[in-house]
Coordinates of C-alpha atoms and ligand atoms in Angstrom, one line a residue:
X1 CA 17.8 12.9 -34.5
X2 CA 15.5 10.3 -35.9
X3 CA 12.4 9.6 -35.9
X4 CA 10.2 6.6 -34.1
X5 CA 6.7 5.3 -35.6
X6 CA 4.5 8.7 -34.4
X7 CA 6.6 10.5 -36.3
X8 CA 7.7 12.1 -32.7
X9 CA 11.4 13.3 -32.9
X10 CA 13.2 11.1 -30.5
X11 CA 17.2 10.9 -29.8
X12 CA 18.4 13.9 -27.6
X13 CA 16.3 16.8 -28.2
X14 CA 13.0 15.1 -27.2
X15 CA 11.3 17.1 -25.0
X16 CA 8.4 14.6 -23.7
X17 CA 5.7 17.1 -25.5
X18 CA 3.7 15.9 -28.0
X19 CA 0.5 17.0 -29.6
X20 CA -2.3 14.9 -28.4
X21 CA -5.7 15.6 -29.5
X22 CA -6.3 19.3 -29.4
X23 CA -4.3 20.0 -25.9
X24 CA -0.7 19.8 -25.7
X25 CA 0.1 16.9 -23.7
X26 CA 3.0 15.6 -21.9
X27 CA 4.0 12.5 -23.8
X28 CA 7.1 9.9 -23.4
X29 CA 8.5 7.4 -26.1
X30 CA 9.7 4.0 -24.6
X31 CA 13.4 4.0 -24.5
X32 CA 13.3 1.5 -27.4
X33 CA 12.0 4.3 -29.3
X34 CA 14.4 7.0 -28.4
X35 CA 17.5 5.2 -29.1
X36 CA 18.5 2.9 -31.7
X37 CA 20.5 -0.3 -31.4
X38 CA 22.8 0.4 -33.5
X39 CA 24.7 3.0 -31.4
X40 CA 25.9 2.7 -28.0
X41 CA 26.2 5.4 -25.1
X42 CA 29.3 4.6 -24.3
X43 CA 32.5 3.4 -26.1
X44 CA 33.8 0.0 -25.7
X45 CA 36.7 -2.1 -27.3
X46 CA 35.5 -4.9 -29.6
X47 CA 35.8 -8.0 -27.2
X48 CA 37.6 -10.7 -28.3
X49 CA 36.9 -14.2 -26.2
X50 CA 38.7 -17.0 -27.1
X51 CA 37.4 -20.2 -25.8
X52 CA 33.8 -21.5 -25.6
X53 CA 33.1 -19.5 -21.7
X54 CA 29.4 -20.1 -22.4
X55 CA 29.7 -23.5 -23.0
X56 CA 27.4 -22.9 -26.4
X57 CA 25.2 -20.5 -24.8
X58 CA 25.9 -17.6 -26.4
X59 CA 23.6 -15.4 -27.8
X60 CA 22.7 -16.1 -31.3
X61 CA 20.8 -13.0 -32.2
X62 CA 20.8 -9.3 -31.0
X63 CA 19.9 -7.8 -27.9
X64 CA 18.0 -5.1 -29.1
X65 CA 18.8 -2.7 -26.1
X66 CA 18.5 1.0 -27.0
X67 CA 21.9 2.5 -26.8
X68 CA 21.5 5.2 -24.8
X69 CA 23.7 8.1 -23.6
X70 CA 24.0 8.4 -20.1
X71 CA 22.0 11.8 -20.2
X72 CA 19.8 10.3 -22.7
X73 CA 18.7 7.4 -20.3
X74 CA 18.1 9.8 -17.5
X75 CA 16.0 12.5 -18.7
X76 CA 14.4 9.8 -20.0
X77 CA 13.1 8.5 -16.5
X78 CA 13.4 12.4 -15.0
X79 CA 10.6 13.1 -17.8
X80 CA 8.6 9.8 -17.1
X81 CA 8.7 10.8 -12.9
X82 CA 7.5 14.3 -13.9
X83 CA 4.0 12.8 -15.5
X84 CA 3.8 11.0 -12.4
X85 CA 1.6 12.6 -9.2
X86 CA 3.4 11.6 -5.8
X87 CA 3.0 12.5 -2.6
X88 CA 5.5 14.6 -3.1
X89 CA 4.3 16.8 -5.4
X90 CA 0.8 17.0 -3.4
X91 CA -2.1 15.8 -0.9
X92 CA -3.0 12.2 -1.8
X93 CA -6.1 11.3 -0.3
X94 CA -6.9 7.3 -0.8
X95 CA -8.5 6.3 1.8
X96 CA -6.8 3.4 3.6
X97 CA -3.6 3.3 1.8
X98 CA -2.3 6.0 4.4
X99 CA 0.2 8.0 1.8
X100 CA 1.6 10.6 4.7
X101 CA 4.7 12.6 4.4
X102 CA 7.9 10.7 4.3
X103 CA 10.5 12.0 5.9
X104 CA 13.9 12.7 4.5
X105 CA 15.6 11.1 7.5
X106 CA 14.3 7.9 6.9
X107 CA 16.0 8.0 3.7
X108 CA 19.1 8.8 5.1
X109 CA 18.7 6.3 7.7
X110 CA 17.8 3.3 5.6
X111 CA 20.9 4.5 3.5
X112 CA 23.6 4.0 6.2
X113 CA 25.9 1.4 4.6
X114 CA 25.9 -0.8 7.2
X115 CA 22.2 -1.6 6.5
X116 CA 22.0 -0.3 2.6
X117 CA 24.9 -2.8 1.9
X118 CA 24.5 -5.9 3.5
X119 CA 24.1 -9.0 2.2
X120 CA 21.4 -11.7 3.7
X121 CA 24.0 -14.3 3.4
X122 CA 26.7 -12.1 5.5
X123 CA 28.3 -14.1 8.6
X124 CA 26.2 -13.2 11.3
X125 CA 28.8 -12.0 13.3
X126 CA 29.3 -9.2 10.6
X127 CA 25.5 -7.9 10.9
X128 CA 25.1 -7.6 14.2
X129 CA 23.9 -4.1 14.1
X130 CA 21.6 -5.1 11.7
X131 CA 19.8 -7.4 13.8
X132 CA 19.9 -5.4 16.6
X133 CA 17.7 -2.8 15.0
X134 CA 15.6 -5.6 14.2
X135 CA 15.4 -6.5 17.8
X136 CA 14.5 -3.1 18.8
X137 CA 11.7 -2.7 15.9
X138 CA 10.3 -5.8 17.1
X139 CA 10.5 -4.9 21.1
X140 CA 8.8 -1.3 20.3
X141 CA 6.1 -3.5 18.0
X142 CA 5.4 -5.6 21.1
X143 CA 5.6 -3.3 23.5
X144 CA 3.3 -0.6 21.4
X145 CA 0.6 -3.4 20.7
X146 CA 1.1 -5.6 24.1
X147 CA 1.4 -9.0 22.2
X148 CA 4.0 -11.9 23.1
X149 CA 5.9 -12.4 19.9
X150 CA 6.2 -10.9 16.0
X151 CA 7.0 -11.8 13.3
X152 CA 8.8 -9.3 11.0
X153 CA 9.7 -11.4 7.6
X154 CA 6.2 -10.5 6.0
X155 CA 6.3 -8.0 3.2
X156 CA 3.0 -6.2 2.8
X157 CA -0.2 -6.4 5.0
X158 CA -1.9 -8.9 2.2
X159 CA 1.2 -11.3 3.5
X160 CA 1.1 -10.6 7.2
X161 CA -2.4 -11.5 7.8
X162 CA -1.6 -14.8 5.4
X163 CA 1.2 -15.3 7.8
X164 CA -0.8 -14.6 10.9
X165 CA -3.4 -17.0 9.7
X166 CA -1.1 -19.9 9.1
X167 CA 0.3 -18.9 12.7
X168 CA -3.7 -19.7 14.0
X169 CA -3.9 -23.1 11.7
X170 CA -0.5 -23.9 13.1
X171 CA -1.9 -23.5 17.0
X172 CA -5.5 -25.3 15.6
X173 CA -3.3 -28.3 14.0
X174 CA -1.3 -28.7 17.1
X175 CA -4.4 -28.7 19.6
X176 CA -6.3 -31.0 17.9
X177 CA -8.7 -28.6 16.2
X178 CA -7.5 -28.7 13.0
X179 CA -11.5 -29.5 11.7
X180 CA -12.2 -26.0 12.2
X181 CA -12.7 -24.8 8.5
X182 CA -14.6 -21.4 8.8
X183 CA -13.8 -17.5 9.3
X184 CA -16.4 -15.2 9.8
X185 CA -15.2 -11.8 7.7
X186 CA -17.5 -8.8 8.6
X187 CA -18.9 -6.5 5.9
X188 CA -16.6 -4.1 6.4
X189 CA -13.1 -5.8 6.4
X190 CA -10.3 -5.4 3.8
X191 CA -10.8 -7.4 0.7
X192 CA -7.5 -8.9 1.3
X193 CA -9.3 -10.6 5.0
X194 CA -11.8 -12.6 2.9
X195 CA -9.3 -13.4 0.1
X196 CA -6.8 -14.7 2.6
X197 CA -8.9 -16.9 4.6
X198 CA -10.0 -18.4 0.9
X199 CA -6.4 -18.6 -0.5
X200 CA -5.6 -20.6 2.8
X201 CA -8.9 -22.8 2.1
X202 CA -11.4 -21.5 4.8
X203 CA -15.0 -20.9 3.7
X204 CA -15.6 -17.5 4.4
X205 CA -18.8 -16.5 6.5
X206 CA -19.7 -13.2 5.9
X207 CA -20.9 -10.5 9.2
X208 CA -23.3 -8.1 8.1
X209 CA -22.8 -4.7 9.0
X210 CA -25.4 -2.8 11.2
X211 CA -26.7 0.5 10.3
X212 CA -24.0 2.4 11.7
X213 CA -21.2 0.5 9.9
X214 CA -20.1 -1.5 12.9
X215 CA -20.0 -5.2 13.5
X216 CA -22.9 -6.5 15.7
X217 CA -21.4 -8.7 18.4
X218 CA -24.6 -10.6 18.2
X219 CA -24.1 -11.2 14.8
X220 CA -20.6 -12.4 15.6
X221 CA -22.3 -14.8 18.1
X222 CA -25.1 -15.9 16.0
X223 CA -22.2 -17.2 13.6
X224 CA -19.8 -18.7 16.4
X225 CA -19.5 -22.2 16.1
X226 CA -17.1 -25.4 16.2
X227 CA -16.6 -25.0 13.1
X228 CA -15.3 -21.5 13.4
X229 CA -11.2 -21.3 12.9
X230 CA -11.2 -17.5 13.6
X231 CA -12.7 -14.1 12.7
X232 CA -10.8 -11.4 11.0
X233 CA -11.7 -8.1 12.2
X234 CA -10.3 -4.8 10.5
X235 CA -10.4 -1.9 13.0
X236 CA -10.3 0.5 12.6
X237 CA -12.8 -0.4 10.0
X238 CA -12.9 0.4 6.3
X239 CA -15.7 2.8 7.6
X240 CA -12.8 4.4 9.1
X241 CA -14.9 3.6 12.6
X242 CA -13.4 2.4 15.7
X243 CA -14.9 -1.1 16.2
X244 CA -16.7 -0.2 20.0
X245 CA -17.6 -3.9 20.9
X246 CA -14.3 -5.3 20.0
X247 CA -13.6 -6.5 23.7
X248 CA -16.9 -8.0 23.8
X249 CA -16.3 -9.7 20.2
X250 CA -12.7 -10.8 21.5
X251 CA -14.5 -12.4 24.2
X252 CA -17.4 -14.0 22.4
X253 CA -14.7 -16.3 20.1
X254 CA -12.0 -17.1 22.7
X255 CA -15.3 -18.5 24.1
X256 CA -15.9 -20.3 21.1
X257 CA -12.8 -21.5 20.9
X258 CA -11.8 -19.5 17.7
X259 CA -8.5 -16.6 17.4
X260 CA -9.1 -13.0 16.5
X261 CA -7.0 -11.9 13.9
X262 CA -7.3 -8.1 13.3
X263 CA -6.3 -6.2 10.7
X264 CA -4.2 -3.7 11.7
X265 CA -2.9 -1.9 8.7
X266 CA -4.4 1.2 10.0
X267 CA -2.9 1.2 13.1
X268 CA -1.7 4.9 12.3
X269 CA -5.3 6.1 13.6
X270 CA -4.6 4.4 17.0
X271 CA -0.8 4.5 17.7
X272 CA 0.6 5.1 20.9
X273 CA -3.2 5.6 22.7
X274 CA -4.6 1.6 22.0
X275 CA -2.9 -1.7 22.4
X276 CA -4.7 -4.2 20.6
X277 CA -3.6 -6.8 22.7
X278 CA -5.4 -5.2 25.3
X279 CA -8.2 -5.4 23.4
X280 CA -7.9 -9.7 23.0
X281 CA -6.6 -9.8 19.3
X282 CA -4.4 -13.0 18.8
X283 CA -2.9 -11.5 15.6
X284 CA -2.6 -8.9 14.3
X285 CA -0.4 -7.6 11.0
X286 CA 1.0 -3.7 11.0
X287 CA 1.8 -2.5 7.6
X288 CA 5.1 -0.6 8.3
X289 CA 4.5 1.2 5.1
X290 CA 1.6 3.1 6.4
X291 CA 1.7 3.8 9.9
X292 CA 5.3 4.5 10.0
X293 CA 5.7 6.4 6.8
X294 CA 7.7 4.7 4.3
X295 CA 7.3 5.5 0.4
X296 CA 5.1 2.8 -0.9
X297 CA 2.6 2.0 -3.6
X298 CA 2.6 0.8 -7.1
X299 CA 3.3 -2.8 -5.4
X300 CA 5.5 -1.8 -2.8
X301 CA 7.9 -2.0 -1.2
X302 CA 6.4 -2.6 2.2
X303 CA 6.6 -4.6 5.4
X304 CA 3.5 -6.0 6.9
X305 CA 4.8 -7.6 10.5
X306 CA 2.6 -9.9 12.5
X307 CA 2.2 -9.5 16.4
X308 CA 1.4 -12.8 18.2
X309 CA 0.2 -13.1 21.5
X310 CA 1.2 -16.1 24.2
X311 CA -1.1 -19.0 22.5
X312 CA 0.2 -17.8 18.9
X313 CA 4.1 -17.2 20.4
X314 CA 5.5 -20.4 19.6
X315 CA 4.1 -21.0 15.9
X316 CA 5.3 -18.0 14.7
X317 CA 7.8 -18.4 11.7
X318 CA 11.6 -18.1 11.6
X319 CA 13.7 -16.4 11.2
X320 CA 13.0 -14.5 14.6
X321 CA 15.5 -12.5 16.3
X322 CA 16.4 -13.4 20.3
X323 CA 18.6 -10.6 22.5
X324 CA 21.1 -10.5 19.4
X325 CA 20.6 -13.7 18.0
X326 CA 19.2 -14.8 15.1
X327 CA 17.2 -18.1 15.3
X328 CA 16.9 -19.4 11.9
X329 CA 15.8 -23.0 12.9
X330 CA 13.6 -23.1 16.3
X331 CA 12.1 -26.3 17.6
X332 CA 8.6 -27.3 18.1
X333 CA 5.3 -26.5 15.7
X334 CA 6.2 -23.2 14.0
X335 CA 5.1 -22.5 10.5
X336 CA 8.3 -22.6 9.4
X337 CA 9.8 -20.2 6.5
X338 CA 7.3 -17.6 5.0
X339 CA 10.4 -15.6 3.1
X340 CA 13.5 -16.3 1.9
X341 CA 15.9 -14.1 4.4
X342 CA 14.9 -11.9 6.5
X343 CA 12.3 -9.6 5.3
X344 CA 12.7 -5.8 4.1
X345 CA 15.2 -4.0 6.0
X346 CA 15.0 -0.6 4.3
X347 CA 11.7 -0.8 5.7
X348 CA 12.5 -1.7 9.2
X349 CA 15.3 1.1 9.4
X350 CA 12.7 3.1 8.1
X351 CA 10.4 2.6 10.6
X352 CA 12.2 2.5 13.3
X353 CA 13.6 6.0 12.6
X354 CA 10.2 7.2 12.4
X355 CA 9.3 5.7 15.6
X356 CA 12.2 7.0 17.7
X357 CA 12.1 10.4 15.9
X358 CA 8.8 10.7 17.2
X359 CA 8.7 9.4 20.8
X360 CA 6.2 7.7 22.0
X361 CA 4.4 10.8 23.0
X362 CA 5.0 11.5 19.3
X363 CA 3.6 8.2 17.6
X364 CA 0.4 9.1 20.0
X365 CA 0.1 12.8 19.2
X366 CA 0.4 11.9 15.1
X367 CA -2.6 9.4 15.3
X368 CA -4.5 11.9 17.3
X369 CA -3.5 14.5 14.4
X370 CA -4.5 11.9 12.1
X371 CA -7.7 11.4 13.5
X372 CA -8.2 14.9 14.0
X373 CA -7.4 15.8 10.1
X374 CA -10.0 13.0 9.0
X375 CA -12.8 14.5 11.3
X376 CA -12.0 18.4 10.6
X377 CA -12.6 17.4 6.9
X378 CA -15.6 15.2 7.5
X379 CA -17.4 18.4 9.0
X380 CA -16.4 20.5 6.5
X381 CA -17.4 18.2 3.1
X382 CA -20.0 16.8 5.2
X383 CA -22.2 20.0 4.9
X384 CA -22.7 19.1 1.1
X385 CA -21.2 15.4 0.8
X386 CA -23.2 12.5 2.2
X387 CA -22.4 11.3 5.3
X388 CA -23.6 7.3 5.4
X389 CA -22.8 6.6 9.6
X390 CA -23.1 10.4 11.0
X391 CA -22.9 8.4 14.8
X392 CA -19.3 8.5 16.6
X393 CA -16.5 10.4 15.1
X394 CA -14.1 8.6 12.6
X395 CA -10.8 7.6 12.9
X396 CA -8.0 8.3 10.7
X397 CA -10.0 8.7 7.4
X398 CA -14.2 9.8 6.6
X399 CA -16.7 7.8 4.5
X400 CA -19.0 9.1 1.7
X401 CA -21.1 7.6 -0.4
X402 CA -22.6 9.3 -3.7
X403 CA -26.5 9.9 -2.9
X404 CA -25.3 13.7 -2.6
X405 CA -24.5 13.5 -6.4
X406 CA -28.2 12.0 -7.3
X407 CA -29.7 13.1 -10.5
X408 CA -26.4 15.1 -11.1
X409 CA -25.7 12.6 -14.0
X410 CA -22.1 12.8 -11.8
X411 CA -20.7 9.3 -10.8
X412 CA -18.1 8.7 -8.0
X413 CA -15.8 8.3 -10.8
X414 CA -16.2 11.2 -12.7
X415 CA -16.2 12.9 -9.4
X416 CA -12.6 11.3 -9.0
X417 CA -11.7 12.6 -12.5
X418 CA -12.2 16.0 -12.4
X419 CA -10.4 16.1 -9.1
X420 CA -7.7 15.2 -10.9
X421 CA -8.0 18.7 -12.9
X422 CA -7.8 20.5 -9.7
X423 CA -4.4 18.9 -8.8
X424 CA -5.2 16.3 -6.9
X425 CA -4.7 12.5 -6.5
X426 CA -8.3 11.2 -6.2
X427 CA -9.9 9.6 -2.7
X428 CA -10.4 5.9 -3.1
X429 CA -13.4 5.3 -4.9
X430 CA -16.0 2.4 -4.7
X431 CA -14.8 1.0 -1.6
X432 CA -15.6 0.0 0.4
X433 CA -18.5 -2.2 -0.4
X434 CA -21.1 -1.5 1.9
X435 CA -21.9 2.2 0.8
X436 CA -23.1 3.3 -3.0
X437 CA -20.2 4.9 -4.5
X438 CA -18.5 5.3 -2.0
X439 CA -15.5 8.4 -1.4
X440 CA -12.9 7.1 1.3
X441 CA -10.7 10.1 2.7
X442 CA -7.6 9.6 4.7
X443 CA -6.1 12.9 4.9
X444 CA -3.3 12.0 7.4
X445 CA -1.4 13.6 10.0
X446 CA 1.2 15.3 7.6
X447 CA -1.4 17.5 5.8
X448 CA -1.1 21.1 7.5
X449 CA -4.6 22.9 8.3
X450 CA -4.4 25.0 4.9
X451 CA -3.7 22.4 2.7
X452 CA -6.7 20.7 4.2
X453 CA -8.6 23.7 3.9
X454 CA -7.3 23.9 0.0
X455 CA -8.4 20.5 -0.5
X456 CA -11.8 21.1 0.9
X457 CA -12.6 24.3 -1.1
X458 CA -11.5 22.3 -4.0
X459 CA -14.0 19.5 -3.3
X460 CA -16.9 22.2 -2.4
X461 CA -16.9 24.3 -5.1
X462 CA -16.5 20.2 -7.4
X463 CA -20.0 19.3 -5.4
X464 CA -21.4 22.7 -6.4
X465 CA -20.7 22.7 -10.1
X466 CA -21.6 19.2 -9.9
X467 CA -25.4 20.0 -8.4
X468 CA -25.4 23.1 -10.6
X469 CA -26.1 21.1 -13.5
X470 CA -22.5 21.1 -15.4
X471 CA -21.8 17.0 -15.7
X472 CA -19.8 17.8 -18.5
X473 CA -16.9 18.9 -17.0
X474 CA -17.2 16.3 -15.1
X475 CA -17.5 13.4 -17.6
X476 CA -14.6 14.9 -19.8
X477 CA -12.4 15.0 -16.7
X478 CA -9.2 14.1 -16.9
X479 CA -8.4 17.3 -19.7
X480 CA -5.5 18.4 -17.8
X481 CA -3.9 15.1 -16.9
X482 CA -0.9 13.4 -18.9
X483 CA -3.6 10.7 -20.5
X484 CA -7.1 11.3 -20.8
X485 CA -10.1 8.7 -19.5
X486 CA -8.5 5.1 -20.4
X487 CA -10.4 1.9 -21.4
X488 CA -10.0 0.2 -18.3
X489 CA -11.7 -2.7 -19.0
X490 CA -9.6 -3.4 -22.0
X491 CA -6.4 -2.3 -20.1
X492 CA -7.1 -5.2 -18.2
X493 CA -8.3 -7.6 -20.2
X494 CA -5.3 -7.0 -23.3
X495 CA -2.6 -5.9 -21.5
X496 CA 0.1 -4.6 -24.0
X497 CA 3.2 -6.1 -21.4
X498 CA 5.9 -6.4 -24.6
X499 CA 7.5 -3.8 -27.0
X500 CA 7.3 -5.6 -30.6
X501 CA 9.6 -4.1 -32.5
X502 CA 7.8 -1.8 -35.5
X503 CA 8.5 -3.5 -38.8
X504 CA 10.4 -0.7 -40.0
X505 CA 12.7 0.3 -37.3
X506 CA 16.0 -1.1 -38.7
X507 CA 17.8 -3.8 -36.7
X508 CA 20.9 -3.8 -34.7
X509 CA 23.8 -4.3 -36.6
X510 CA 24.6 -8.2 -36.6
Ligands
PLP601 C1 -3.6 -1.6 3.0 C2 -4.4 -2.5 3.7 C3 -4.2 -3.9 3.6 C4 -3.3 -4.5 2.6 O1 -1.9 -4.1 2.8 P1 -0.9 -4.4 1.6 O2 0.4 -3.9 2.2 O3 -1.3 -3.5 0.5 O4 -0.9 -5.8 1.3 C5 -5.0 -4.8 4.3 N1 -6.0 -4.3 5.2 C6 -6.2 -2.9 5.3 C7 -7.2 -2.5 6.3 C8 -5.4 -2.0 4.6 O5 -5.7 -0.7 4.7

């Protein structure tokens, strides 16, 4: 055993415990730190290459990789997983990212060899199963949105709608209309909506929202114009409300002229009972990774197709797949390649399992649960918590904002904190925009009545001790978490990305 710079025991016998402060708090070294480089897990013959195989490229100086044991490496990563909260190991309520249950047979699904082990470059005679799933994802996508066409290659939501959008400049180029520079972005959209219209070089006109956290069709009107490429529409919205004018919005910019491009990465509150394409969208992206389940987060993975309709069809990017066929190179005013290969397949096995495990009586009955969840615990916070749009029910997750927390010297954060305490992952906080500290919870179909009812207590008696004068539990919260309150600011601002090796640890053996 030796020991690393903290003078924490590392090698075999670490346990991942070390003294922090005054509590005893789950700690782990870097594997840097727990092995040396000296030694190596496993035993090797000295290698002897004649020749110059490198052509002069070999290395010059040591690698420096810790020379684990095989169980050394993995209780390594056991230990670091153990620190981590997952949904998993309990309710995870952020609002919007939609972290329901995932089920096992997904797992075992995506795993089949013949879609685990493919290669993208494989003859395409030899994947044809492959593709067929694709096909069939992509038919139940069309068929459970009404559209004309989607595109599967995009790999998260922030991608599909940049996809989707380039779809719409494609179309806009090809008629003619390629001076159309604007899209309006209501209040309440995803920040990804504004930040994709301005990464694709629109100027972004902003919708304000109306006192009940919907869009004002004549607000959408007002700001109609030649000039307008498109609006991008999130409904449901970040206020977790179902947009009610949508057809009459849809209407208002075909008039113009203009696409609707909804964001649809909560589709998981309207599943199975709503097809947008009913509702007029032109585009509209479906992030796999929520509505279908799919373990995601912590930058992915994730799959964010686009659904087209007619007018959009034929700019859609390749690849696409046709009856068992995969067109790689199609003729005419597509936007060409958005991905090298074909997208993420675990996800689209994934998917699809979840989709024909549940039926499509099931897909409806899980938004409907979904919806139901969000609303059961809006009425049961919402006795103490603020409610900022009381009007029509939500969808699949309920707003607060922090006015019930006024002169409790509690913020949203601390709030957040101290949930943390109480075992749970916190709601997402400060978002969206158009509330004052705002609480966004998406409880999901997955979460069973008394684990709903758990949660809730959990948050009561919170927003109790909270009004009952005791902020300092509140602002010392995390005390029962892996790492206490971090400077986020300089977290972000001075990253530490690189282990330097300590001065004093010796170096590998030349
Ligand atoms: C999650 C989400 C996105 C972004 O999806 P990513 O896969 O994280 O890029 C966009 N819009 C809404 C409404 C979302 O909830």
């Amino acid at each position: 055993m030796s020991m690393n710079t903290q003078g924490r025991p590392t090698g075999t016998g670490t346990t991942g415990f070390a003294a922090a402060g005054s509590s005893l708090l789950p700690s782990e070294p870097l594997l840097f730190e727990i092995g040396d480089t000296e030694h190596s897990g496993v035993d090797l013959p000295d290698v002897e290459i004649g020749g110059d195989y490198l052509a002069g490229c070999e290395r010059q100086s040591p690698i420096d990789l810790a020379g684990l044991t095989e169980p050394e490496a993995l209780r390594h990563y056991v230990r670091l997983s153990r620190l981590n909260y997952s949904i998993d190991s309990g309710m995870y309520p952020l609002g919007s990212c939609t972290m329901k249950h995932n089920p096992r047979l997904n797992e075992k699904t995506a795993r089949l060899p013949g879609f685990a082990d493919i290669h993208p470059l494989a003859p395409v005679s030899t994947v044809q199963g492959a593709l067929a799933l694709m096909d069939e994802l992509a038919h139940w996508l069309m068929t459970l949105t009404n559209t004309a066409a989607v595109a599967l290659t995009p790999k998260a939501g922030a991608h599909g709608e940049m996809c989707g959008m380039m779809a719409i400049r494609a179309a806009q180029d090809a008629a003619g209309e390629g001076h159309r520079k604007v899209v309006l972005v209501p209040e309440s959209a995803h920040g990804t909506n504004p930040a994709t219209a301005a990464a694709l070089g629109y100027a972004v006109r902003s919708i304000p929202a109306r006192d009940d956290g919907t869009v004002d069709v004549e607000a959408v009107k007002a700001a109609l114009g030649p000039d307008v490429a498109a609006i991008m529409l999130t409904n449901p919205n970040t206020c977790g409300l179902f947009e009610p004018e949508v057809i009459e919005i849809a209407a208002a910019v075909h008039a113009a002229g203009a696409f609707f491009y909804c964001d649809g990465a909560n589709f998981n509150a309207i599943m199975g009972v709503v097809r947008p394409g009913d509702l007029g969208i032109d585009a509209m992206h479906i992030n796999l990774h929520k509505t279908f389940s799919t373990p995601h987060g912590g930058g992915g993975p994730g799959a964010g197709p686009v659904v087209l309709s007619a007018a959009l069809a034929p700019f859609a990017p390749v690849p696409f797949v046709r009856k068992g066929e995969l067109v790689e190179h199609a003729e005419g005013t597509h936007l060409g390649r958005i991905t090298a290969f074909h997208g993420q397949m675990g996800m689209y096995v994934r998917a699809l399992t979840y989709m024909m495990s549940h039926g499509g009586d099931g897909l409806a009955q899980a938004a409907k649960d979904a919806v139901l969840n969000a609303n059961y615990v809006r009425a049961r916070l919402g006795q103490v918590f603020s409610v900022p749009f009381p009007g029509q029910p939500v969808m699949h997750e309920a707003l607060f904002d922090d006015s019930f927390l006024a002169g409790t010297g509690v913020s949203t954060l601390d709030f957040a904190k101290a949930m943390i305490d109480e075992g749970f992952h916190p709601m997402t906080m400060y978002f969206p925009l158009v509330v004052h500290g705002a609480m966004l919870i998406e409880p999901t179909e997955s979460e069973s009545k008394q684990t709903l009812d758990t949660f809730c207590d959990t948050m009561l008696g919170l927003a109790h001790d909270a009004k009952a004068g005791n902020a300092a539990r509140f602002t010392a919260a995390p005390t029962r978490a892996p790492r206490r309150r971090l400077d986020e600011t300089r977290a972000a601002r001075s990253p530490v990305l690189k282990w330097e090796r300590p001065a004093e640890l010796p170096q590998a053996a030349e």
